[in-house]
């Protein structure tokens, strides 16, 4: 039996939340394994919208276990707020259906402040982060000075862990002429919320392996997208975690034995939030149309998303990097009104043609796309749930995406609603 790993194949916001929620009807357990509350995953169920940041997108369904793995960076206050918000919408969340890894690293107020200080002073080198403290928190994890969930269990331990973190942060803050961060107030605040966090804390690797031996179906929910991966993305305009499918193993302790189905969520066009290269960006009426029809505003920061044509070269590249088995193509309906639709099939730079995106940001900013043009279908696909009912030109475009990216289409999404999805081949089968 296969477990399924869902990841984004572009720059995030591909519609992972919708697909994870839809697929989780078949899963028993849904696991987040990287990122933090920089993610914003939107589900629309019978007209009600849920926006999830830290909680896995299976949370909304009854009788599913949601897991936040060790690879996730957790702002404890953000988690408490999100649980409250979901409860107010009638979603049940308790110690039996939510598990938080005891080894997850915490995002603390000095991380968020450092994120902001850096962004505000970076000038042209600004990344356009979500300002949630994601980067500084992952730096502390790798720097071995992080506070983890388990550190909340003992005051003396928390005290010495905070000392270790603040030696570093206060040296930086002094250099940047910022106020010194005081340990005692933060320690007190952390100890106050500790019971609310610790009640969910468990060894996730152990629980996951128990679920596995009972034959439970496990769905791993990636955040961000492969082009934001710290190794494989458009560095330095990336997030600070690995967003590729293999991060599911390190970020949860599940182990990787190759029997998973990797589902790459792929938008039928391209968007990006924040700074960085974007070869097929359309800063014109096409981009505006995609943005308004696709409601392309950030779930987390409400920023306007940059929009452009589908970049076949990039998606083929990320599919290879992550070993994607099948694509869930989303937001097809957004293209309904277009006379013609373009797909990037190669690049040119300094008189040379490229079939991949070179790794340097300088080249990535300059590179020019070469397009193939497809006729539009000029009729509504919104809400279509059956392949046969799609217009012929829409099918041709879908098959062109499949051919060019060399990955099978597993499903097609035609509206934000959970059930407005065409199943081609179930990843769990
Ligand atoms: P995620 O971060 O990958 O989960 O994606 P977001 O939730 O940030 O952004 C995707 C947006 O597109 C959300 O507003 C979804 O409700 C919406 N959406 C998802 N699938 C479709 C679709 O097939 N058609 C349309 N029109 N909207 C969709
Ligand atoms: P979901 O899971 C789109 C982008 C930010 C910025 C860069 C670094 O909803 O697809 P960070 O705060 O992570 O240090 O910001 O990454 N970014 C996202 N863009 N979707 C996301 O998540 C993102 N999470 C981070 O805009 O460019
Ligand atoms: Mg999002």
GROMACS .gro file of N, CA and C in nm, residues 10-13 127 227-228 233-239 267 270-279 281 296 303-308 314 357 364-365:
model
  111
   10UNK      N    1   0.561   2.453  -0.796
   10UNK     CA    2   0.599   2.587  -0.843
   10UNK      C    3   0.645   2.672  -0.724
   11UNK      N    4   0.597   2.798  -0.715
   11UNK     CA    5   0.642   2.884  -0.604
   11UNK      C    6   0.538   2.890  -0.493
   12UNK      N    7   0.468   2.782  -0.466
   12UNK     CA    8   0.368   2.781  -0.359
   12UNK      C    9   0.231   2.824  -0.410
   13UNK      N   10   0.130   2.808  -0.323
   13UNK     CA   11  -0.008   2.849  -0.353
   13UNK      C   12  -0.065   2.780  -0.477
  127UNK      N   13   1.399   3.972   0.039
  127UNK     CA   14   1.342   3.847  -0.014
  127UNK      C   15   1.191   3.861  -0.032
  227UNK      N   16   1.018   2.537  -0.605
  227UNK     CA   17   1.099   2.653  -0.648
  227UNK      C   18   1.134   2.744  -0.531
  228UNK      N   19   1.076   2.715  -0.413
  228UNK     CA   20   1.113   2.788  -0.291
  228UNK      C   21   1.203   2.703  -0.201
  233UNK      N   22   1.554   2.564  -0.514
  233UNK     CA   23   1.472   2.676  -0.559
  233UNK      C   24   1.555   2.789  -0.616
  234UNK      N   25   1.490   2.904  -0.636
  234UNK     CA   26   1.554   3.020  -0.696
  234UNK      C   27   1.628   3.099  -0.587
  235UNK      N   28   1.731   3.035  -0.533
  235UNK     CA   29   1.813   3.089  -0.423
  235UNK      C   30   1.876   3.223  -0.463
  236UNK      N   31   1.879   3.323  -0.379
  236UNK     CA   32   1.839   3.326  -0.238
  236UNK      C   33   1.691   3.361  -0.216
  237UNK      N   34   1.614   3.370  -0.323
  237UNK     CA   35   1.473   3.408  -0.309
  237UNK      C   36   1.389   3.283  -0.282
  238UNK      N   37   1.413   3.224  -0.169
  238UNK     CA   38   1.352   3.094  -0.133
  238UNK      C   39   1.309   3.100   0.014
  239UNK      N   40   1.247   2.993   0.060
  239UNK     CA   41   1.220   2.983   0.203
  239UNK      C   42   1.339   2.909   0.267
  267UNK      N   43  -0.029   2.444  -1.066
  267UNK     CA   44  -0.129   2.540  -1.113
  267UNK      C   45  -0.122   2.547  -1.265
  270UNK      N   46   0.120   3.031  -1.361
  270UNK     CA   47   0.223   3.043  -1.257
  270UNK      C   48   0.197   3.166  -1.171
  271UNK      N   49   0.223   3.154  -1.040
  271UNK     CA   50   0.220   3.272  -0.953
  271UNK      C   51   0.341   3.269  -0.860
  272UNK      N   52   0.370   3.384  -0.807
  272UNK     CA   53   0.479   3.396  -0.710
  272UNK      C   54   0.448   3.513  -0.617
  273UNK      N   55   0.476   3.497  -0.487
  273UNK     CA   56   0.460   3.609  -0.392
  273UNK      C   57   0.599   3.645  -0.342
  274UNK      N   58   0.625   3.773  -0.331
  274UNK     CA   59   0.757   3.815  -0.283
  274UNK      C   60   0.850   3.841  -0.401
  275UNK      N   61   0.976   3.866  -0.368
  275UNK     CA   62   1.074   3.903  -0.471
  275UNK      C   63   1.131   3.779  -0.539
  276UNK      N   64   1.213   3.805  -0.643
  276UNK     CA   65   1.284   3.695  -0.707
  276UNK      C   66   1.249   3.679  -0.853
  277UNK      N   67   1.333   3.603  -0.926
  277UNK     CA   68   1.311   3.586  -1.070
  277UNK      C   69   1.182   3.511  -1.102
  278UNK      N   70   1.122   3.543  -1.216
  278UNK     CA   71   0.997   3.482  -1.258
  278UNK      C   72   0.989   3.499  -1.410
  279UNK      N   73   1.053   3.409  -1.484
  279UNK     CA   74   1.068   3.429  -1.629
  279UNK      C   75   0.937   3.449  -1.705
  281UNK      N   76   0.656   3.581  -1.601
  281UNK     CA   77   0.566   3.681  -1.540
  281UNK      C   78   0.503   3.773  -1.646
  296UNK      N   79  -0.583   3.597  -0.687
  296UNK     CA   80  -0.445   3.571  -0.644
  296UNK      C   81  -0.397   3.675  -0.544
  303UNK      N   82  -0.082   3.984   0.031
  303UNK     CA   83  -0.011   4.051  -0.078
  303UNK      C   84  -0.065   4.002  -0.212
  304UNK      N   85  -0.058   4.091  -0.311
  304UNK     CA   86  -0.099   4.054  -0.446
  304UNK      C   87   0.005   3.956  -0.501
  305UNK      N   88  -0.041   3.844  -0.556
  305UNK     CA   89   0.055   3.750  -0.614
  305UNK      C   90   0.089   3.792  -0.756
  306UNK      N   91   0.216   3.777  -0.792
  306UNK     CA   92   0.258   3.804  -0.930
  306UNK      C   93   0.208   3.686  -1.016
  307UNK      N   94   0.163   3.715  -1.140
  307UNK     CA   95   0.104   3.609  -1.222
  307UNK      C   96   0.170   3.601  -1.359
  308UNK      N   97   0.172   3.481  -1.416
  308UNK     CA   98   0.227   3.464  -1.551
  308UNK      C   99   0.187   3.331  -1.611
  314UNK      N  100   1.022   2.483  -1.600
  314UNK     CA  101   1.041   2.481  -1.455
  314UNK      C  102   0.968   2.364  -1.390
  357UNK      N  103   1.644   2.574  -1.596
  357UNK     CA  104   1.672   2.707  -1.541
  357UNK      C  105   1.810   2.705  -1.476
  364UNK      N  106   1.892   3.398  -1.391
  364UNK     CA  107   1.748   3.372  -1.382
  364UNK      C  108   1.666   3.499  -1.405
  365UNK      N  109   1.720   3.613  -1.361
  365UNK     CA  110   1.649   3.740  -1.383
  365UNK      C  111   1.650   3.777  -1.532
   0.00000   0.00000   0.00000
